[in-house]
PDB file of C-alpha atoms in Angstrom:
ATOM      1  CA  MET A 229     176.177 267.300 300.569  1.00 90.00           C
ATOM      2  CA  ARG A 230     175.766 263.939 302.271  1.00 93.00           C
ATOM      3  CA  ASN A 231     176.157 260.760 300.240  1.00 96.00           C
ATOM      4  CA  LYS A 232     172.841 259.480 298.920  1.00 96.00           C
ATOM      5  CA  GLU A 233     171.298 256.038 299.079  1.00 90.00           C
ATOM      6  CA  ALA A 234     172.377 254.782 295.642  1.00 97.00           C
ATOM      7  CA  ASP A 235     175.855 256.324 295.464  1.00 98.00           C
ATOM      8  CA  VAL A 236     178.504 253.981 294.118  1.00 98.00           C
ATOM      9  CA  PRO A 237     181.844 254.873 295.775  1.00 98.00           C
ATOM     10  CA  PHE A 238     184.637 255.769 293.351  1.00 98.00           C
ATOM     11  CA  CYS A 239     182.168 255.558 290.480  1.00 98.00           C
ATOM     12  CA  GLY A 240     183.893 255.413 287.104  1.00 98.00           C
ATOM     13  CA  VAL A 241     187.434 255.291 288.504  1.00 98.00           C
ATOM     14  CA  SER A 242     189.847 252.719 289.959  1.00 98.00           C
ATOM     15  CA  GLU A 243     189.883 252.878 293.754  1.00 98.00           C
ATOM     16  CA  GLU A 244     192.970 250.638 293.858  1.00 98.00           C
ATOM     17  CA  ARG A 245     194.930 252.838 291.461  1.00 98.00           C
ATOM     18  CA  ILE A 246     194.023 255.945 293.444  1.00 98.00           C
ATOM     19  CA  LYS A 247     194.998 254.475 296.805  1.00 98.00           C
ATOM     20  CA  ASN A 248     198.325 253.148 295.488  1.00 98.00           C
ATOM     21  CA  ALA A 249     199.294 256.186 293.387  1.00 98.00           C
ATOM     22  CA  LYS A 250     202.412 258.198 294.144  1.00 98.00           C
ATOM     23  CA  PRO A 251     202.113 261.199 291.857  1.00 98.00           C
ATOM     24  CA  VAL A 252     204.695 263.977 291.585  1.00 98.00           C
ATOM     25  CA  LEU A 253     203.346 267.450 292.272  1.00 98.00           C
ATOM     26  CA  SER A 254     204.521 270.987 291.651  1.00 98.00           C
ATOM     27  CA  LYS A 255     204.929 272.607 295.049  1.00 98.00           C
ATOM     28  CA  LYS A 256     204.593 276.018 293.429  1.00 98.00           C
ATOM     29  CA  ALA A 257     201.240 275.104 291.883  1.00 98.00           C
ATOM     30  CA  LEU A 258     200.144 273.554 295.180  1.00 98.00           C
ATOM     31  CA  LEU A 259     200.835 276.859 296.916  1.00 98.00           C
ATOM     32  CA  TYR A 260     198.813 278.678 294.253  1.00 98.00           C
ATOM     33  CA  LEU A 261     195.966 276.236 294.871  1.00 98.00           C
ATOM     34  CA  TYR A 262     196.075 276.892 298.612  1.00 98.00           C
ATOM     35  CA  GLU A 263     196.088 280.673 298.074  1.00 98.00           C
ATOM     36  CA  PHE A 264     193.253 280.538 295.569  1.00 98.00           C
ATOM     37  CA  ILE A 265     191.016 278.374 297.746  1.00 98.00           C
ATOM     38  CA  THR A 266     191.541 280.287 300.965  1.00 97.00           C
ATOM     39  CA  GLN A 267     191.452 283.793 299.495  1.00 97.00           C
ATOM     40  CA  ARG A 268     188.534 283.181 297.126  1.00 97.00           C
ATOM     41  CA  TYR A 269     186.465 281.639 299.903  1.00 98.00           C
ATOM     42  CA  GLN A 270     187.208 284.573 302.178  1.00 97.00           C
ATOM     43  CA  ILE A 271     185.804 286.836 299.450  1.00 97.00           C
ATOM     44  CA  HIS A 272     182.580 284.824 299.506  1.00 97.00           C
ATOM     45  CA  LEU A 273     182.360 285.099 303.295  1.00 98.00           C
ATOM     46  CA  LYS A 274     183.023 288.836 303.393  1.00 98.00           C
ATOM     47  CA  LYS A 275     180.843 289.685 300.402  1.00 96.00           C
ATOM     48  CA  ASP A 276     177.908 287.287 300.625  1.00 96.00           C
ATOM     49  CA  VAL A 277     177.732 286.220 304.266  1.00 97.00           C
ATOM     50  CA  LEU A 278     179.071 289.115 306.335  1.00 97.00           C
ATOM     51  CA  LYS A 279     177.942 291.762 303.793  1.00 97.00           C
ATOM     52  CA  GLU A 280     181.134 293.773 304.138  1.00 97.00           C
ATOM     53  CA  THR A 281     182.042 296.528 301.691  1.00 96.00           C
ATOM     54  CA  PRO A 282     184.849 295.994 299.160  1.00 93.00           C
ATOM     55  CA  PRO A 283     187.686 295.435 298.778  1.00 94.00           C
ATOM     56  CA  TRP A 284     187.302 291.919 300.145  1.00 96.00           C
ATOM     57  CA  THR A 285     190.889 290.795 299.519  1.00 96.00           C
ATOM     58  CA  THR A 286     194.419 292.096 299.133  1.00 95.00           C
ATOM     59  CA  ASP A 287     195.091 289.551 296.372  1.00 95.00           C
ATOM     60  CA  GLN A 288     195.477 291.724 293.272  1.00 94.00           C
ATOM     61  CA  VAL A 289     194.318 289.056 290.831  1.00 96.00           C
ATOM     62  CA  LEU A 290     191.246 288.087 292.836  1.00 96.00           C
ATOM     63  CA  ARG A 291     190.431 291.747 293.410  1.00 94.00           C
ATOM     64  CA  ASP A 292     190.627 292.735 289.753  1.00 92.00           C
ATOM     65  CA  PHE A 293     189.163 289.737 287.935  1.00 92.00           C
ATOM     66  CA  ARG A 294     186.121 287.528 288.180  1.00 91.00           C
ATOM     67  CA  PHE A 295     186.436 283.941 289.369  1.00 94.00           C
ATOM     68  CA  THR A 296     183.634 281.544 290.194  1.00 93.00           C
ATOM     69  CA  ASN A 297     183.036 280.593 293.810  1.00 96.00           C
ATOM     70  CA  ILE A 298     184.919 277.753 295.424  1.00 96.00           C
ATOM     71  CA  ARG A 299     181.553 276.079 295.990  1.00 96.00           C
ATOM     72  CA  ARG A 300     179.450 275.854 292.845  1.00 95.00           C
ATOM     73  CA  GLU A 301     176.234 276.140 294.859  1.00 95.00           C
ATOM     74  CA  HIS A 302     177.201 279.679 295.852  1.00 96.00           C
ATOM     75  CA  ASP A 303     177.200 280.970 292.274  1.00 95.00           C
ATOM     76  CA  LYS A 304     174.227 283.098 291.299  1.00 94.00           C
ATOM     77  CA  GLU A 305     172.778 280.800 288.657  1.00 96.00           C
ATOM     78  CA  SER A 306     173.205 277.672 290.778  1.00 97.00           C
ATOM     79  CA  LYS A 307     171.410 279.403 293.645  1.00 97.00           C
ATOM     80  CA  TRP A 308     168.492 280.091 291.289  1.00 98.00           C
ATOM     81  CA  VAL A 309     168.365 276.406 290.319  1.00 98.00           C
ATOM     82  CA  ILE A 310     168.381 275.297 293.952  1.00 98.00           C
ATOM     83  CA  GLU A 311     165.735 277.760 295.098  1.00 98.00           C
ATOM     84  CA  HIS A 312     163.330 277.727 292.159  1.00 98.00           C
ATOM     85  CA  ILE A 313     163.703 274.180 290.872  1.00 98.00           C
ATOM     86  CA  ALA A 314     165.460 271.695 293.154  1.00 98.00           C
ATOM     87  CA  ASN A 315     163.722 272.861 296.354  1.00 98.00           C
ATOM     88  CA  ASN A 316     160.416 273.808 294.748  1.00 98.00           C
ATOM     89  CA  PRO A 317     157.642 271.841 296.531  1.00 97.00           C
ATOM     90  CA  GLU A 318     155.189 272.535 293.705  1.00 97.00           C
ATOM     91  CA  LEU A 319     157.218 270.594 291.135  1.00 98.00           C
ATOM     92  CA  SER A 320     157.178 266.858 290.621  1.00 97.00           C
ATOM     93  CA  TYR A 321     160.471 264.988 290.593  1.00 98.00           C
ATOM     94  CA  GLU A 322     160.134 264.502 286.852  1.00 97.00           C
ATOM     95  CA  ASP A 323     159.567 268.213 286.289  1.00 98.00           C
ATOM     96  CA  LYS A 324     162.604 269.084 288.395  1.00 98.00           C
ATOM     97  CA  LEU A 325     164.830 266.878 286.221  1.00 98.00           C
ATOM     98  CA  LEU A 326     163.590 268.524 283.024  1.00 98.00           C
ATOM     99  CA  ASN A 327     163.737 272.050 284.394  1.00 98.00           C
ATOM    100  CA  VAL A 328     167.360 271.818 285.530  1.00 98.00           C
ATOM    101  CA  ILE A 329     168.312 270.806 281.987  1.00 97.00           C
ATOM    102  CA  LEU A 330     166.286 273.589 280.427  1.00 97.00           C
ATOM    103  CA  PHE A 331     167.744 276.147 282.809  1.00 97.00           C
ATOM    104  CA  ARG A 332     171.383 275.203 282.157  1.00 95.00           C
ATOM    105  CA  LEU A 333     170.885 275.323 278.394  1.00 94.00           C
ATOM    106  CA  TYR A 334     170.371 279.072 278.906  1.00 95.00           C
ATOM    107  CA  ASN A 335     172.234 279.356 282.238  1.00 95.00           C
ATOM    108  CA  LYS A 336     170.713 282.756 282.801  1.00 95.00           C
ATOM    109  CA  HIS A 337     168.026 283.370 285.388  1.00 97.00           C
ATOM    110  CA  GLU A 338     166.743 286.460 283.556  1.00 97.00           C
ATOM    111  CA  THR A 339     165.852 284.237 280.605  1.00 97.00           C
ATOM    112  CA  ALA A 340     164.217 281.671 282.867  1.00 98.00           C
ATOM    113  CA  GLU A 341     162.077 284.398 284.388  1.00 98.00           C
ATOM    114  CA  LEU A 342     161.229 285.835 280.965  1.00 98.00           C
ATOM    115  CA  ILE A 343     159.576 282.564 279.940  1.00 98.00           C
ATOM    116  CA  SER A 344     158.124 281.972 283.439  1.00 97.00           C
ATOM    117  CA  MET A 345     160.160 278.963 284.423  1.00 98.00           C
ATOM    118  CA  PRO A 346     159.972 276.492 286.000  1.00 98.00           C
ATOM    119  CA  PHE A 347     157.463 274.611 283.853  1.00 97.00           C
ATOM    120  CA  LYS A 348     155.094 271.870 284.979  1.00 96.00           C
ATOM    121  CA  PHE A 349     155.722 269.623 282.008  1.00 95.00           C
ATOM    122  CA  SER A 350     153.910 266.686 283.619  1.00 91.00           C
ATOM    123  CA  GLU A 351     150.666 268.660 283.743  1.00 92.00           C
ATOM    124  CA  THR A 352     150.893 269.816 280.115  1.00 88.00           C
ATOM    125  CA  SER A 353     151.239 266.830 277.802  1.00 86.00           C
ATOM    126  CA  ASP A 354     150.938 269.037 274.727  1.00 92.00           C
ATOM    127  CA  TRP A 355     153.610 271.526 275.885  1.00 95.00           C
ATOM    128  CA  ASN A 356     154.555 273.538 272.814  1.00 96.00           C
ATOM    129  CA  PRO A 357     157.815 275.525 272.433  1.00 97.00           C
ATOM    130  CA  GLU A 358     156.087 277.928 270.047  1.00 97.00           C
ATOM    131  CA  TRP A 359     154.117 279.380 272.944  1.00 96.00           C
ATOM    132  CA  TYR A 360     157.248 281.284 273.955  1.00 97.00           C
ATOM    133  CA  ARG A 361     158.589 282.622 270.661  1.00 97.00           C
ATOM    134  CA  SER A 362     156.746 285.921 271.002  1.00 97.00           C
ATOM    135  CA  LEU A 363     158.347 286.510 274.424  1.00 97.00           C
ATOM    136  CA  PHE A 364     161.846 286.392 272.946  1.00 97.00           C
ATOM    137  CA  GLU A 365     160.811 288.594 270.035  1.00 97.00           C
ATOM    138  CA  ALA A 366     159.221 291.184 272.322  1.00 97.00           C
ATOM    139  CA  ALA A 367     162.273 291.231 274.589  1.00 97.00           C
ATOM    140  CA  LEU A 368     164.528 291.972 271.624  1.00 97.00           C
ATOM    141  CA  VAL A 369     162.266 294.767 270.444  1.00 97.00           C
ATOM    142  CA  GLU A 370     162.577 296.328 273.894  1.00 97.00           C
ATOM    143  CA  ASP A 371     166.350 295.764 274.034  1.00 97.00           C
ATOM    144  CA  PRO A 372     168.035 294.686 270.760  1.00 95.00           C
ATOM    145  CA  LYS A 373     171.271 293.939 272.649  1.00 94.00           C
ATOM    146  CA  ARG A 374     169.671 291.572 275.120  1.00 95.00           C
ATOM    147  CA  VAL A 375     171.466 288.236 275.487  1.00 93.00           C
ATOM    148  CA  PHE A 376     169.522 285.132 276.476  1.00 95.00           C
ATOM    149  CA  PHE A 377     172.502 282.867 277.232  1.00 92.00           C
ATOM    150  CA  THR A 378     175.708 283.000 279.212  1.00 87.00           C
ATOM    151  CA  ALA A 379     178.883 282.010 277.421  1.00 76.00           C
ATOM    152  CA  ALA A 380     179.786 279.366 280.017  1.00 75.00           C
ATOM    153  CA  PHE A 381     177.754 276.584 278.408  1.00 71.00           C
ATOM    154  CA  HIS A 382     176.416 278.008 275.143  1.00 69.00           C
ATOM    155  CA  THR A 383     179.348 276.865 273.036  1.00 71.00           C
ATOM    156  CA  VAL A 384     179.725 276.805 269.272  1.00 72.00           C
ATOM    157  CA  GLY A 385     179.465 273.030 269.311  1.00 77.00           C
ATOM    158  CA  MET A 386     176.180 273.131 271.185  1.00 81.00           C
ATOM    159  CA  LYS A 387     174.779 275.787 268.847  1.00 83.00           C
ATOM    160  CA  ILE A 388     175.600 273.703 265.786  1.00 88.00           C
ATOM    161  CA  ALA A 389     174.295 270.472 267.295  1.00 90.00           C
ATOM    162  CA  LEU A 390     171.020 271.970 268.479  1.00 92.00           C
ATOM    163  CA  LYS A 391     170.412 273.593 265.136  1.00 93.00           C
ATOM    164  CA  LYS A 392     170.976 270.247 263.450  1.00 93.00           C
ATOM    165  CA  VAL A 393     168.642 268.267 265.708  1.00 94.00           C
ATOM    166  CA  THR A 394     165.871 270.879 265.897  1.00 95.00           C
ATOM    167  CA  GLY A 395     166.072 272.545 262.481  1.00 95.00           C
ATOM    168  CA  GLU A 396     165.470 275.877 264.214  1.00 95.00           C
ATOM    169  CA  ASP A 397     167.336 278.999 263.049  1.00 93.00           C
ATOM    170  CA  TYR A 398     166.592 281.075 266.137  1.00 93.00           C
ATOM    171  CA  ALA A 399     169.064 280.070 268.876  1.00 92.00           C
ATOM    172  CA  SER A 400     166.764 280.832 271.810  1.00 94.00           C
ATOM    173  CA  MET A 401     164.009 278.674 270.343  1.00 96.00           C
ATOM    174  CA  ARG A 402     166.361 275.767 269.631  1.00 96.00           C
ATOM    175  CA  VAL A 403     166.644 275.163 273.355  1.00 95.00           C
ATOM    176  CA  LEU A 404     162.890 274.862 273.816  1.00 97.00           C
ATOM    177  CA  LYS A 405     162.509 272.615 270.786  1.00 97.00           C
ATOM    178  CA  PHE A 406     165.313 270.452 272.105  1.00 97.00           C
ATOM    179  CA  MET A 407     163.369 270.087 275.340  1.00 97.00           C
ATOM    180  CA  ARG A 408     160.423 268.793 273.343  1.00 97.00           C
ATOM    181  CA  ILE A 409     162.748 266.140 271.904  1.00 96.00           C
ATOM    182  CA  LEU A 410     163.923 265.156 275.388  1.00 97.00           C
ATOM    183  CA  ILE A 411     160.330 264.811 276.540  1.00 97.00           C
ATOM    184  CA  ASP A 412     159.260 262.796 273.498  1.00 96.00           C
ATOM    185  CA  THR A 413     162.217 260.412 273.820  1.00 96.00           C
ATOM    186  CA  ARG A 414     161.417 259.882 277.519  1.00 97.00           C
ATOM    187  CA  LEU A 415     164.715 261.137 278.879  1.00 97.00           C
ATOM    188  CA  VAL A 416     163.341 261.271 282.413  1.00 98.00           C
ATOM    189  CA  ASP A 417     162.418 257.595 282.367  1.00 98.00           C
ATOM    190  CA  ARG A 418     165.884 256.750 281.079  1.00 98.00           C
ATOM    191  CA  VAL A 419     167.528 258.744 283.878  1.00 98.00           C
ATOM    192  CA  LYS A 420     165.289 257.177 286.529  1.00 98.00           C
ATOM    193  CA  SER A 421     166.280 253.695 285.381  1.00 98.00           C
ATOM    194  CA  CYS A 422     170.026 254.322 285.781  1.00 98.00           C
ATOM    195  CA  LEU A 423     171.790 252.168 288.349  1.00 98.00           C
ATOM    196  CA  ASN A 424     174.741 254.458 289.087  1.00 98.00           C
ATOM    197  CA  GLN A 425     176.081 257.948 288.590  1.00 98.00           C
ATOM    198  CA  LYS A 426     178.029 257.194 285.428  1.00 98.00           C
ATOM    199  CA  GLU A 427     174.957 255.722 283.754  1.00 98.00           C
ATOM    200  CA  VAL A 428     173.096 258.996 284.329  1.00 98.00           C
ATOM    201  CA  TYR A 429     175.954 260.935 282.770  1.00 98.00           C
ATOM    202  CA  GLN A 430     176.204 258.587 279.802  1.00 98.00           C
ATOM    203  CA  THR A 431     172.447 258.821 279.244  1.00 98.00           C
ATOM    204  CA  LEU A 432     172.653 262.607 279.128  1.00 98.00           C
ATOM    205  CA  ILE A 433     175.581 262.782 276.721  1.00 96.00           C
ATOM    206  CA  SER A 434     173.975 260.240 274.392  1.00 97.00           C
ATOM    207  CA  TYR A 435     171.922 263.163 273.015  1.00 95.00           C
ATOM    208  CA  ASP A 436     173.402 265.266 270.229  1.00 91.00           C
ATOM    209  CA  GLY A 437     173.888 268.736 271.660  1.00 87.00           C
ATOM    210  CA  ILE A 438     174.904 267.577 275.147  1.00 92.00           C
ATOM    211  CA  GLY A 439     178.684 267.329 275.337  1.00 90.00           C
ATOM    212  CA  GLY A 440     180.752 265.927 278.164  1.00 92.00           C
ATOM    213  CA  PHE A 441     181.159 269.173 280.086  1.00 91.00           C
ATOM    214  CA  LEU A 442     177.494 270.140 279.820  1.00 93.00           C
ATOM    215  CA  GLY A 443     176.330 266.635 280.669  1.00 95.00           C
ATOM    216  CA  TYR A 444     178.295 266.740 283.900  1.00 97.00           C
ATOM    217  CA  GLN A 445     176.800 270.120 284.817  1.00 96.00           C
ATOM    218  CA  PHE A 446     173.319 268.677 284.283  1.00 97.00           C
ATOM    219  CA  TYR A 447     174.242 265.767 286.518  1.00 98.00           C
ATOM    220  CA  VAL A 448     175.486 268.058 289.311  1.00 98.00           C
ATOM    221  CA  ASP A 449     172.304 270.128 289.175  1.00 98.00           C
ATOM    222  CA  MET A 450     170.280 266.948 289.523  1.00 98.00           C
ATOM    223  CA  THR A 451     172.134 266.102 292.739  1.00 98.00           C
ATOM    224  CA  TYR A 452     170.592 269.189 294.339  1.00 98.00           C
ATOM    225  CA  ILE A 453     167.179 267.510 293.984  1.00 98.00           C
ATOM    226  CA  LYS A 454     166.269 265.603 297.140  1.00 97.00           C
ATOM    227  CA  GLU A 455     164.582 262.786 295.224  1.00 97.00           C
ATOM    228  CA  PHE A 456     167.575 262.199 292.951  1.00 98.00           C
ATOM    229  CA  PRO A 457     169.295 259.066 294.312  1.00 98.00           C
ATOM    230  CA  PHE A 458     172.899 260.131 293.696  1.00 98.00           C
ATOM    231  CA  SER A 459     175.129 262.860 295.160  1.00 98.00           C
ATOM    232  CA  GLU A 460     177.995 264.905 293.740  1.00 98.00           C
ATOM    233  CA  ASN A 461     180.462 263.203 296.097  1.00 98.00           C
ATOM    234  CA  GLU A 462     181.446 259.996 294.305  1.00 98.00           C
ATOM    235  CA  PHE A 463     181.458 260.852 290.603  1.00 98.00           C
ATOM    236  CA  THR A 464     183.151 263.530 288.542  1.00 98.00           C
ATOM    237  CA  VAL A 465     184.129 264.434 285.007  1.00 98.00           C
ATOM    238  CA  ALA A 466     187.171 266.636 284.501  1.00 97.00           C
ATOM    239  CA  GLY A 467     186.258 269.337 281.994  1.00 94.00           C
ATOM    240  CA  PRO A 468     188.803 271.095 279.760  1.00 93.00           C
ATOM    241  CA  GLY A 469     189.470 273.898 282.259  1.00 93.00           C
ATOM    242  CA  CYS A 470     189.909 271.423 285.091  1.00 96.00           C
ATOM    243  CA  VAL A 471     192.403 269.411 283.019  1.00 97.00           C
ATOM    244  CA  ARG A 472     194.472 272.545 282.460  1.00 96.00           C
ATOM    245  CA  GLY A 473     194.524 273.219 286.189  1.00 97.00           C
ATOM    246  CA  LEU A 474     195.484 269.648 287.035  1.00 98.00           C
ATOM    247  CA  ASN A 475     198.316 269.778 284.520  1.00 98.00           C
ATOM    248  CA  TYR A 476     199.809 272.694 286.442  1.00 98.00           C
ATOM    249  CA  LEU A 477     199.762 270.695 289.668  1.00 98.00           C
ATOM    250  CA  PHE A 478     200.658 267.172 288.555  1.00 98.00           C
ATOM    251  CA  LYS A 479     204.130 266.746 287.090  1.00 98.00           C
ATOM    252  CA  ASN A 480     203.462 263.028 286.920  1.00 98.00           C
ATOM    253  CA  ARG A 481     200.029 261.473 287.521  1.00 98.00           C
ATOM    254  CA  ASP A 482     201.450 257.956 288.058  1.00 98.00           C
ATOM    255  CA  GLY A 483     198.950 256.436 285.642  1.00 98.00           C
ATOM    256  CA  MET A 484     195.858 258.082 287.089  1.00 98.00           C
ATOM    257  CA  SER A 485     193.180 259.597 284.868  1.00 98.00           C
ATOM    258  CA  TYR A 486     192.294 263.219 285.509  1.00 98.00           C
ATOM    259  CA  GLU A 487     189.161 262.089 287.336  1.00 98.00           C
ATOM    260  CA  GLU A 488     191.258 259.797 289.508  1.00 98.00           C
ATOM    261  CA  CYS A 489     193.532 262.743 290.302  1.00 98.00           C
ATOM    262  CA  LEU A 490     190.518 264.552 291.744  1.00 98.00           C
ATOM    263  CA  PHE A 491     189.670 261.569 293.969  1.00 98.00           C
ATOM    264  CA  TRP A 492     193.314 261.343 295.031  1.00 98.00           C
ATOM    265  CA  LEU A 493     193.302 265.032 295.964  1.00 98.00           C
ATOM    266  CA  ARG A 494     190.048 264.614 297.872  1.00 98.00           C
ATOM    267  CA  ASP A 495     191.739 261.996 300.023  1.00 98.00           C
ATOM    268  CA  ASN A 496     195.127 263.746 300.372  1.00 98.00           C
ATOM    269  CA  LEU A 497     194.538 267.498 300.198  1.00 98.00           C
ATOM    270  CA  ASP A 498     194.553 268.119 303.937  1.00 97.00           C
ATOM    271  CA  ASN A 499     197.958 266.451 304.316  1.00 97.00           C
ATOM    272  CA  LEU A 500     199.338 268.282 301.299  1.00 98.00           C
ATOM    273  CA  PHE A 501     198.454 271.656 302.774  1.00 98.00           C
ATOM    274  CA  THR A 502     199.465 270.919 306.365  1.00 98.00           C
ATOM    275  CA  LYS A 503     202.507 268.667 305.873  1.00 97.00           C
ATOM    276  CA  THR A 504     203.897 269.576 302.449  1.00 97.00           C
ATOM    277  CA  LEU A 505     203.201 273.312 302.603  1.00 98.00           C
ATOM    278  CA  LYS A 506     203.229 273.595 306.413  1.00 98.00           C
ATOM    279  CA  LYS A 507     200.105 275.735 306.280  1.00 97.00           C
ATOM    280  CA  ASP A 508     197.584 276.270 309.040  1.00 95.00           C
ATOM    281  CA  TRP A 509     194.831 274.554 307.058  1.00 97.00           C
ATOM    282  CA  ASN A 510     191.512 273.862 308.730  1.00 96.00           C
ATOM    283  CA  PRO A 511     188.613 273.330 306.286  1.00 96.00           C
ATOM    284  CA  LYS A 512     186.073 273.205 309.111  1.00 96.00           C
ATOM    285  CA  LYS A 513     187.175 276.678 310.148  1.00 96.00           C
ATOM    286  CA  LEU A 514     187.361 278.086 306.601  1.00 97.00           C
ATOM    287  CA  PHE A 515     183.941 276.733 305.604  1.00 97.00           C
ATOM    288  CA  TRP A 516     182.269 277.768 308.853  1.00 97.00           C
ATOM    289  CA  ASP A 517     179.134 278.988 307.075  1.00 97.00           C
ATOM    290  CA  LEU A 518     178.357 275.542 305.639  1.00 96.00           C
ATOM    291  CA  PRO A 519     176.591 272.583 307.235  1.00 95.00           C
ATOM    292  CA  GLU A 520     178.994 270.304 309.089  1.00 94.00           C
ATOM    293  CA  GLU A 521     178.976 267.645 306.385  1.00 92.00           C
ATOM    294  CA  ASP A 522     180.031 270.184 303.735  1.00 94.00           C
ATOM    295  CA  ARG A 523     183.100 271.556 305.527  1.00 96.00           C
ATOM    296  CA  CYS A 524     185.432 269.587 303.300  1.00 96.00           C
ATOM    297  CA  PHE A 525     186.181 269.060 299.617  1.00 95.00           C
ATOM    298  CA  ASN A 526     184.425 266.494 297.491  1.00 96.00           C
ATOM    299  CA  VAL A 527     185.409 265.613 293.929  1.00 98.00           C
ATOM    300  CA  MET A 528     182.850 267.992 292.445  1.00 97.00           C
ATOM    301  CA  SER A 529     184.057 271.043 294.375  1.00 97.00           C
ATOM    302  CA  LEU A 530     187.641 270.163 293.442  1.00 98.00           C
ATOM    303  CA  GLU A 531     186.705 269.919 289.763  1.00 97.00           C
ATOM    304  CA  ASN A 532     185.113 273.340 290.073  1.00 95.00           C
ATOM    305  CA  CYS A 533     188.263 274.803 291.700  1.00 96.00           C
ATOM    306  CA  PHE A 534     190.645 273.440 289.111  1.00 97.00           C
ATOM    307  CA  CYS A 535     188.615 275.009 286.320  1.00 93.00           C
ATOM    308  CA  GLU A 536     189.595 278.348 287.850  1.00 95.00           C
ATOM    309  CA  LEU A 537     193.118 277.479 289.006  1.00 96.00           C
ATOM    310  CA  SER A 538     194.723 277.636 285.572  1.00 93.00           C
ATOM    311  CA  LYS A 539     193.269 281.130 285.035  1.00 94.00           C
ATOM    312  CA  TYR A 540     194.503 282.212 288.460  1.00 96.00           C
ATOM    313  CA  ILE A 541     198.038 280.934 287.843  1.00 96.00           C
ATOM    314  CA  ARG A 542     198.284 282.532 284.412  1.00 95.00           C
ATOM    315  CA  ALA A 543     197.169 285.860 285.834  1.00 95.00           C
ATOM    316  CA  LYS A 544     199.604 285.572 288.752  1.00 95.00           C
ATOM    317  CA  GLU A 545     202.511 284.797 286.453  1.00 94.00           C
ATOM    318  CA  GLY A 546     201.560 287.316 283.772  1.00 90.00           C
ATOM    319  CA  THR A 547     201.062 284.703 281.046  1.00 86.00           C
ATOM    320  CA  GLY A 548     197.333 285.308 280.607  1.00 73.00           C
ATOM    321  CA  ARG A 549     194.363 286.989 282.194  1.00 66.00           C
ATOM    322  CA  PRO A 550     190.757 286.105 282.925  1.00 66.00           C
ATOM    323  CA  ARG A 551     188.264 287.473 280.426  1.00 58.00           C
ATOM    324  CA  LYS A 552     185.961 289.308 282.806  1.00 56.00           C
ATOM    325  CA  ARG A 553     186.640 291.964 285.354  1.00 53.00           C
ATOM    326  CA  TYR A 554     185.489 291.107 288.854  1.00 42.00           C
ATOM    327  CA  ARG A 555     182.381 293.016 289.827  1.00 42.00           C
ATOM    328  CA  ALA A 556     180.717 293.512 293.182  1.00 34.00           C
TER     329      ALA A 556
END
């Protein structure tokens, strides 16, 4: 992704502290990071681009367990957002902003399709969540075990918060009623008035039910929208999984925040792989399927990687294992 017109460089972090930092790293963890990035991306290329048959790797951990893609935009649900919302010419900019939030609250394209998303909120001023209750009820009659959410974002905290703010007992309906609240409180206007990336994030998390991790995911989805004035390149929020991964790598952060560590890695990763590890590292060659401007790491893609790194290391060292088996 190219930088966008309103991007503030090093938004929310200290550029001076990052450029002057001399952190201490674990070489072992750095090697794990290199192996995870290169091997997991090769799986994407063989599976999704070249359409080869499995197995796509000789790495036992990556072969046996599920890990998200190195690039978030390659994951199934993100691809749905990009195709059906962000790049949808029939939606207004305002509708795109609302639909990416609604989608991530479920984070399941089957649910989005069940209720016929995306919605044209701007053309329906009296949009009513109750119009969709019967669809959820009918789906459960057909399949009582059907799940309308993925576990990635539908946390206990979000469930409790949304129940509190909406007063709705039925979890699937809470999401839609929450959207009505966002519309009535003019969230879109608030987002459009933000002057930088951090202001957008802070606006999102000001709502009960949107925590720090989820707010950042909303922000990243918004960057896929052409009209959105900010990119994913100059702002990040290190979620809990990312923090665990960074703690494996950084023995001493030299005063940097976790977000600043991601900026520091963005600016130093190539040297770390080629000079510290002596590896034949060429991101332009590895990411050959991407547009030229994307054949590198930005802070968002690094945050995404470090969420998975701690799981990868634990599985490699036999101290833990990912929850889900990898499936073709």
